[in-house]
XYZ file of C-alpha atoms in Angstrom:
510
model
C 12.383 -9.088 19.220
C 11.984 -12.826 18.823
C 14.581 -14.850 16.933
C 12.446 -17.978 17.023
C 11.308 -19.413 13.727
C 9.228 -22.254 15.162
C 5.537 -22.057 14.420
C 2.400 -23.001 16.269
C 0.715 -26.267 15.376
C 0.634 -27.190 11.708
C -1.313 -27.111 9.597
C -1.948 -23.478 10.441
C -5.464 -22.218 9.903
C -4.095 -19.010 8.377
C -0.600 -18.028 7.263
C -0.224 -14.263 6.800
C 2.562 -13.030 4.533
C 3.930 -9.657 5.627
C 4.046 -7.676 8.880
C 3.219 -4.255 7.473
C -0.031 -2.339 7.815
C -2.112 -5.025 6.055
C -0.572 -8.005 7.851
C -0.875 -6.423 11.287
C -4.470 -5.482 10.495
C -5.323 -9.007 9.346
C -3.768 -10.543 12.466
C -5.596 -8.128 14.764
C -8.897 -8.980 13.084
C -8.237 -12.698 13.519
C -7.484 -12.169 17.203
C -10.673 -10.173 17.636
C -13.104 -12.063 15.415
C -11.696 -15.608 15.040
C -9.851 -16.199 18.288
C -9.785 -19.983 17.868
C -7.758 -19.829 14.650
C -4.113 -20.902 14.683
C -2.124 -18.398 12.624
C 1.321 -16.930 12.098
C 2.810 -13.940 10.284
C 5.935 -14.406 8.189
C 7.967 -11.261 7.512
C 10.924 -11.353 5.134
C 12.606 -8.340 6.737
C 14.063 -7.986 10.239
C 11.408 -5.584 11.494
C 7.709 -4.930 11.239
C 6.208 -1.918 9.479
C 6.684 -2.653 5.784
C 6.846 0.582 3.795
C 7.189 2.696 6.927
C 10.305 0.873 8.049
C 11.797 0.365 4.581
C 11.840 3.983 3.446
C 14.304 6.206 5.305
C 14.427 9.332 3.143
C 13.975 12.791 4.726
C 10.415 13.826 5.501
C 8.789 10.450 4.745
C 5.125 10.603 5.720
C 1.713 9.327 4.751
C -0.147 11.117 1.973
C -3.435 9.880 3.466
C -4.784 11.248 6.723
C -4.226 8.889 9.638
C -7.893 8.924 10.597
C -8.537 6.851 7.482
C -5.071 5.297 7.154
C -5.257 4.000 10.714
C -7.165 0.848 11.641
C -10.881 1.214 12.247
C -10.520 -0.434 15.669
C -7.629 1.740 16.917
C -8.151 5.522 17.155
C -5.479 7.877 15.866
C -5.041 10.353 18.699
C -2.143 12.582 17.651
C -2.763 16.104 16.380
C -1.090 15.619 12.988
C -3.377 14.080 10.417
C -0.588 13.533 7.870
C 1.867 11.623 10.030
C 5.530 10.827 9.482
C 6.987 7.337 9.383
C 8.139 7.361 13.012
C 4.627 8.133 14.262
C 3.112 5.476 12.013
C 5.604 2.861 13.240
C 4.777 3.808 16.826
C 1.063 3.390 16.055
C 1.659 -0.029 14.451
C 3.795 -1.082 17.416
C 0.959 -0.134 19.758
C -1.483 -2.208 17.693
C 0.885 -5.191 17.944
C 1.162 -4.768 21.716
C -2.555 -4.216 22.293
C -3.479 -7.397 20.396
C -0.424 -9.371 21.597
C 0.697 -10.057 18.033
C 4.483 -10.085 18.468
C 4.340 -13.734 19.523
C 2.911 -14.685 16.115
C 5.449 -12.828 13.947
C 8.456 -14.645 12.517
C 11.062 -12.302 11.027
C 13.548 -12.973 8.206
C 11.189 -15.606 6.787
C 10.651 -15.139 3.060
C 7.799 -16.989 1.358
C 9.110 -18.195 -1.999
C 6.248 -20.247 -3.423
C 3.023 -21.975 -2.469
C 1.286 -25.026 -3.885
C -2.385 -25.813 -3.261
C -2.840 -29.538 -2.616
C -6.393 -30.432 -3.577
C -6.263 -33.889 -1.979
C -5.242 -32.441 1.401
C -7.120 -29.148 1.212
C -3.903 -27.432 2.284
C -1.297 -25.031 0.971
C 2.301 -26.265 1.001
C 4.317 -23.075 1.421
C 8.061 -22.927 0.718
C 9.767 -20.528 3.148
C 13.403 -19.399 3.055
C 15.049 -18.569 6.378
C 16.970 -15.309 6.010
C 19.556 -16.325 8.599
C 20.420 -19.768 7.259
C 19.157 -19.617 3.619
C 17.504 -22.977 4.270
C 14.101 -23.598 2.707
C 11.393 -25.483 4.582
C 7.755 -26.266 3.856
C 4.861 -25.091 5.999
C 1.282 -26.300 5.559
C -1.723 -24.068 6.090
C -5.423 -24.052 5.274
C -5.554 -20.397 4.216
C -2.860 -18.211 2.711
C -3.368 -14.480 3.289
C -1.076 -12.238 1.236
C -0.406 -8.917 2.958
C 2.865 -8.218 1.187
C 1.891 -4.912 -0.387
C 2.116 -4.166 -4.078
C 5.745 -3.373 -4.888
C 9.231 -4.876 -4.717
C 11.056 -3.988 -1.523
C 14.484 -4.914 -2.862
C 14.402 -2.774 -5.998
C 12.884 0.587 -6.898
C 12.167 1.637 -10.469
C 14.821 3.725 -12.188
C 14.693 4.223 -15.961
C 17.994 4.071 -17.806
C 19.552 7.506 -18.026
C 22.099 8.035 -20.772
C 25.494 8.919 -19.348
C 24.653 8.005 -15.742
C 27.979 6.194 -15.445
C 29.846 9.469 -16.121
C 28.200 11.463 -13.322
C 30.843 12.307 -10.716
C 28.399 12.797 -7.832
C 26.050 10.442 -6.027
C 22.905 8.887 -7.520
C 20.349 7.845 -4.891
C 16.982 6.105 -5.166
C 14.705 7.023 -2.219
C 13.894 3.342 -1.669
C 17.586 2.763 -0.865
C 18.477 5.940 1.033
C 22.021 5.762 2.514
C 21.995 6.364 6.270
C 25.178 8.427 6.028
C 24.111 10.658 3.117
C 25.157 14.221 3.910
C 23.465 16.719 1.622
C 24.359 19.838 3.638
C 25.512 22.579 1.274
C 25.135 20.311 -1.760
C 23.422 20.964 -5.091
C 20.590 18.442 -5.364
C 18.392 17.459 -8.298
C 15.325 15.354 -7.526
C 13.956 13.583 -10.610
C 10.211 12.989 -10.295
C 6.958 14.746 -9.459
C 5.068 12.241 -7.316
C 4.497 11.902 -3.585
C 8.137 11.070 -2.831
C 9.541 14.068 -4.709
C 7.112 16.577 -3.201
C 7.981 15.213 0.267
C 11.745 15.348 -0.255
C 11.976 18.905 -1.589
C 10.663 20.788 1.491
C 12.349 18.338 3.893
C 15.785 19.008 2.364
C 15.437 22.651 1.278
C 16.883 24.320 4.388
C 20.159 22.350 4.372
C 21.127 22.242 0.699
C 22.911 24.828 -1.445
C 20.196 24.356 -4.080
C 17.474 21.847 -4.804
C 15.552 21.323 -8.041
C 12.525 19.138 -8.719
C 13.071 17.994 -12.296
C 9.851 16.631 -13.738
C 8.932 15.361 -17.157
C 5.218 15.559 -16.371
C 3.641 17.676 -13.592
C 1.330 16.275 -10.916
C -1.739 17.781 -9.298
C -0.634 19.009 -5.892
C -3.082 20.086 -3.209
C -2.534 21.795 0.123
C -3.845 19.905 3.139
C -3.994 21.144 6.740
C -1.544 19.329 9.007
C -4.123 19.113 11.792
C -7.815 18.202 11.619
C -9.682 20.782 13.721
C -12.950 18.832 13.533
C -11.220 15.726 14.872
C -9.688 17.733 17.712
C -13.099 19.156 18.633
C -14.802 15.749 18.524
C -12.109 14.261 20.768
C -12.922 16.853 23.419
C -16.634 16.068 23.597
C -16.905 12.375 22.693
C -15.333 9.044 23.677
C -12.138 8.363 21.702
C -13.545 5.556 19.527
C -16.725 7.509 18.701
C -14.790 10.661 17.817
C -12.399 8.622 15.694
C -15.210 6.778 13.847
C -16.957 10.062 13.023
C -13.729 11.663 11.798
C -12.937 8.580 9.740
C -16.400 8.698 8.174
C -16.107 12.442 7.481
C -12.703 12.189 5.831
C -13.642 9.132 3.774
C -16.790 10.923 2.598
C -14.929 14.106 1.657
C -12.208 12.217 -0.245
C -14.663 10.016 -2.131
C -16.956 12.952 -2.920
C -14.061 14.959 -4.342
C -12.884 11.945 -6.365
C -16.418 11.512 -7.708
C -16.588 15.215 -8.582
C -13.298 14.950 -10.484
C -14.548 11.878 -12.366
C -17.791 13.566 -13.326
C -16.465 17.067 -14.047
C -12.823 16.684 -15.115
C -12.512 20.096 -16.813
C -14.067 21.947 -13.900
C -12.006 20.046 -11.325
C -8.809 20.828 -13.277
C -9.681 24.539 -13.195
C -10.403 24.332 -9.477
C -7.112 22.612 -8.678
C -5.103 25.083 -10.773
C -6.915 28.003 -9.113
C -6.038 26.614 -5.676
C -2.418 26.176 -6.770
C -2.181 29.755 -8.056
C -3.337 31.002 -4.666
C -0.328 29.294 -3.062
C 2.347 30.769 -5.347
C 3.580 34.231 -6.415
C 1.384 35.975 -8.987
C 3.876 35.671 -11.824
C 4.723 31.988 -11.179
C 4.257 29.798 -14.320
C 1.643 27.470 -12.825
C 0.495 26.312 -16.276
C 4.005 25.040 -16.972
C 4.836 23.289 -13.697
C 1.467 22.312 -12.166
C -0.776 21.567 -15.145
C -0.665 17.826 -15.961
C -1.772 16.548 -19.391
C -4.163 14.087 -17.713
C -7.365 14.601 -15.744
C -7.431 14.815 -11.944
C -7.333 11.369 -10.294
C -6.192 9.604 -13.473
C -3.189 9.463 -11.182
C -3.185 10.006 -7.437
C -3.203 13.611 -6.220
C -0.212 14.665 -4.124
C -1.011 16.204 -0.745
C 1.412 18.673 0.839
C 0.816 19.457 4.529
C 0.424 23.180 5.179
C 1.519 23.820 1.589
C 5.159 23.123 2.494
C 6.250 22.580 -1.123
C 4.567 25.792 -2.263
C 6.267 27.683 0.578
C 9.835 26.630 -0.277
C 9.237 27.337 -3.978
C 7.749 30.754 -3.187
C 10.694 31.569 -0.899
C 13.190 30.686 -3.624
C 14.596 27.763 -1.621
C 13.596 25.251 -4.309
C 13.088 25.315 -8.051
C 10.826 23.294 -10.309
C 11.968 22.504 -13.843
C 9.655 20.815 -16.348
C 11.713 19.321 -19.146
C 13.021 16.074 -20.629
C 16.412 14.618 -19.737
C 18.889 14.403 -22.597
C 21.667 12.763 -20.611
C 23.605 12.801 -17.368
C 26.963 14.577 -17.489
C 29.953 14.551 -15.163
C 28.551 17.550 -13.296
C 24.776 17.164 -13.566
C 21.942 16.747 -16.030
C 21.608 18.067 -19.585
C 18.041 18.732 -20.692
C 16.486 18.594 -24.151
C 15.809 22.318 -23.965
C 19.576 22.884 -23.845
C 19.611 23.794 -20.164
C 22.096 22.131 -17.822
C 21.384 21.489 -14.125
C 24.500 21.212 -11.972
C 24.299 18.641 -9.201
C 26.361 16.976 -6.512
C 23.546 14.532 -5.720
C 20.838 13.230 -8.075
C 17.841 11.607 -6.425
C 15.803 9.363 -8.727
C 12.293 9.572 -7.229
C 11.096 7.718 -10.307
C 8.732 5.197 -8.800
C 8.197 1.623 -7.763
C 8.282 -1.804 -9.335
C 4.871 -3.385 -8.853
C 4.986 -6.897 -7.425
C 1.809 -8.560 -6.219
C 1.727 -11.080 -3.382
C 5.323 -10.482 -2.358
C 6.608 -12.034 -5.571
C 5.659 -15.577 -4.552
C 4.798 -18.069 -7.271
C 1.455 -19.800 -6.810
C 0.714 -23.350 -7.955
C -2.308 -25.588 -7.882
C -1.504 -29.275 -7.687
C 1.935 -28.511 -9.056
C 0.711 -26.478 -12.022
C 1.660 -22.775 -12.060
C -1.223 -20.335 -11.580
C -1.093 -17.619 -14.246
C -2.317 -14.481 -12.479
C -3.382 -12.742 -15.686
C -5.802 -15.610 -16.328
C -7.568 -15.117 -12.986
C -10.315 -12.695 -11.978
C -10.338 -10.800 -8.698
C -13.310 -11.706 -6.530
C -14.459 -8.808 -4.288
C -10.934 -7.439 -4.604
C -9.682 -10.067 -2.133
C -9.604 -13.556 -3.746
C -8.795 -15.043 -7.154
C -10.973 -17.176 -9.397
C -9.880 -20.801 -9.476
C -7.548 -20.373 -6.493
C -8.874 -22.020 -3.297
C -8.321 -20.616 0.192
C -6.216 -17.686 -0.941
C -6.945 -14.112 0.134
C -5.034 -10.883 -0.376
C -5.139 -7.287 0.796
C -4.881 -4.469 -1.730
C -6.107 -1.029 -0.737
C -7.630 1.871 -2.613
C -5.774 3.967 -5.172
C -8.203 6.885 -4.824
C -8.333 6.983 -1.042
C -6.631 5.600 2.043
C -5.145 2.117 1.634
C -6.328 0.950 5.044
C -9.992 1.821 4.537
C -10.206 -1.084 2.109
C -7.885 -3.386 4.043
C -10.050 -3.212 7.177
C -13.164 -4.097 5.179
C -11.379 -7.025 3.510
C -10.102 -8.370 6.833
C -13.564 -8.085 8.354
C -15.103 -9.933 5.404
C -12.388 -12.580 5.538
C -13.158 -13.278 9.201
C -16.877 -13.482 8.454
C -16.120 -15.939 5.647
C -14.107 -18.135 8.016
C -16.987 -18.048 10.493
C -19.502 -19.050 7.823
C -17.339 -21.971 6.707
C -16.926 -23.201 10.282
C -20.646 -23.070 10.970
C -21.399 -25.113 7.829
C -18.528 -27.591 8.149
C -16.609 -26.367 5.087
C -12.830 -25.990 4.916
C -12.310 -25.158 1.220
C -13.605 -22.074 -0.603
C -12.921 -21.311 -4.273
C -14.278 -18.408 -6.346
C -15.660 -19.572 -9.718
C -15.810 -16.961 -12.467
C -18.755 -17.149 -14.888
C -17.897 -18.375 -18.379
C -17.391 -15.751 -21.040
C -17.350 -12.756 -18.703
C -15.896 -9.612 -20.252
C -12.784 -8.530 -18.375
C -10.721 -5.399 -17.958
C -7.451 -4.446 -16.210
C -7.381 -4.891 -12.444
C -6.655 -1.214 -11.755
C -8.042 1.649 -13.808
C -5.163 3.895 -12.871
C -2.714 5.833 -15.014
C 0.357 5.765 -12.765
C 3.432 4.469 -14.570
C 4.215 1.802 -11.977
C 0.717 0.349 -12.458
C 0.744 0.547 -16.252
C 4.101 -1.256 -16.432
C 2.670 -4.263 -14.582
C -0.942 -4.576 -15.778
C -0.250 -7.478 -18.143
C 1.061 -9.569 -15.219
C -1.837 -8.831 -12.865
C -5.159 -10.577 -12.343
C -8.062 -8.950 -14.150
C -11.492 -7.796 -13.034
C -14.958 -8.247 -14.483
C -17.715 -5.785 -15.254
C -20.151 -6.476 -12.405
C -20.104 -7.420 -8.728
C -18.586 -9.376 -7.146
C -15.898 -9.304 -9.843
C -15.134 -5.575 -9.865
C -12.226 -3.924 -8.044
C -14.355 -1.317 -6.326
C -12.841 2.057 -5.431
C -15.933 3.195 -3.509
C -15.531 2.788 0.248
C -19.212 3.205 1.090
C -20.251 0.730 -1.590
C -17.712 -1.692 -0.148
C -19.086 -1.213 3.359
C -22.381 -2.611 2.069
C -20.713 -5.394 0.075
C -17.967 -6.506 2.459
C -19.082 -5.553 5.954
C -22.834 -6.008 5.643
C -23.249 -8.182 2.568
C -23.543 -11.958 2.521
C -20.455 -14.146 2.350
C -22.299 -17.125 0.838
C -22.128 -15.821 -2.727
C -23.202 -18.081 -5.582
C -19.782 -17.333 -7.110
C -18.129 -19.257 -4.286
C -17.805 -23.040 -4.333
C -17.566 -24.522 -0.830
C -16.411 -28.046 -0.102
C -14.942 -30.190 2.650
C -11.736 -32.176 2.624
C -11.581 -34.580 5.592
C -8.957 -33.469 8.087
C -6.158 -35.922 8.649
C -4.756 -36.621 12.099
C -1.541 -34.751 12.826
C 0.769 -35.980 15.538
C 1.557 -32.409 16.584
C -2.071 -31.345 16.886
C -2.008 -30.822 20.608
C -2.959 -27.144 20.657
C -6.231 -25.672 19.625
C -6.065 -21.895 19.699
C -3.941 -19.021 18.500
C -2.336 -18.535 21.882
C -0.376 -21.762 21.429
C 2.791 -20.099 20.233
C 3.066 -17.782 23.260
C 5.070 -20.311 25.249
C 8.025 -20.025 22.892
C 8.852 -16.650 24.342
């Protein structure tokens, strides 16, 4: 892995923040569609992979199938459709190798802030070197934020009364100790989301006991580990064709089911509870532990491959308790019902802290940009903020479905600007437009951060669409020369270092 921090010629055409799924996807699209652009990827951590390298807890896997979570240009060829972190990291590493991206990634480089300079038509980006703590400034024409949506350095843990008295270990999954030995231990996992339902079956065979302690249940649905249709298509069709058809099929099924749940919430609740009852013993209290107070897809559904959670609960290897925590004690957790759960290890699978754009502060000519005063344009740019793009995926489907469309549209936008001689693009929101929260999603981590997020409007292109097929028309096939965009040209100045002209320039450093 490179230790170089030098960059190709400045000003860069595009500076990508983050070397996770979104950043790697954006870089691959630039290589494929805009090969003359000079770009770099800055990653604050020591390795690529983002979420899939950060989280190290047992059983970590995607809760979206890899036919839709993978890139549209790189087929997923393994049998498992819900893949674990190691397989996903291998896939991302292959994408980096295939598009020769490693040469453009600079690790341990944290973007702190960025200031748009109107007179230059450039971003001045403050970057802290993780090895030396020194801060330097990099100039670029476009800033592309691919830093995900949550804080990597801090997970969300509510304050639990008496936590300081607990004699065992308290662990947040985002900061899983490499040496944690839970063999023969009594474990309580607090939470009911994707992390909790992954941890329980992954740990069940080694522990003395394991309990999923939830305040509010989630909808949990069994999903086959392998996609038999995908396997069949791979046998009879070229890899890319088979992959594209499987991707289309899975996206269609997911969106159709989401639409059904939105239109018929009572019926979809009954269906999900009926499916859950089929997975558990006849006398199991499904209405207590699997019957959320909200409608399906008000929060994301939790997928369990081959019903693994249901199997360990049915076998008596794991217990689910639905109750409120009164306080932690020296030996476990006291509940408001009066029950006490003994524990050697308490795992707080209590969620994330939302943080858009990697936590960087944005300025325009030295004046701070207040995100809550901006509107999201096509879910990828911000009103009043020139030459800034970001990647945020779907909450009702696979993250990468949206990211690929955004990256494709971004490259088409760059091509349009080049062909018309523009180098500045700024979305302009119409005066007096009614606005609403950026994400219509009930998850706690989203609700806690809504007041700090950009907002969305009520009509295109100012809505944060959650419909993949609608976005295909808008982003992949639709025009980039929207009337909502203001294009202009700032004369390029001569730079003494401007001796290279394409994105292969940095290769010589290695």
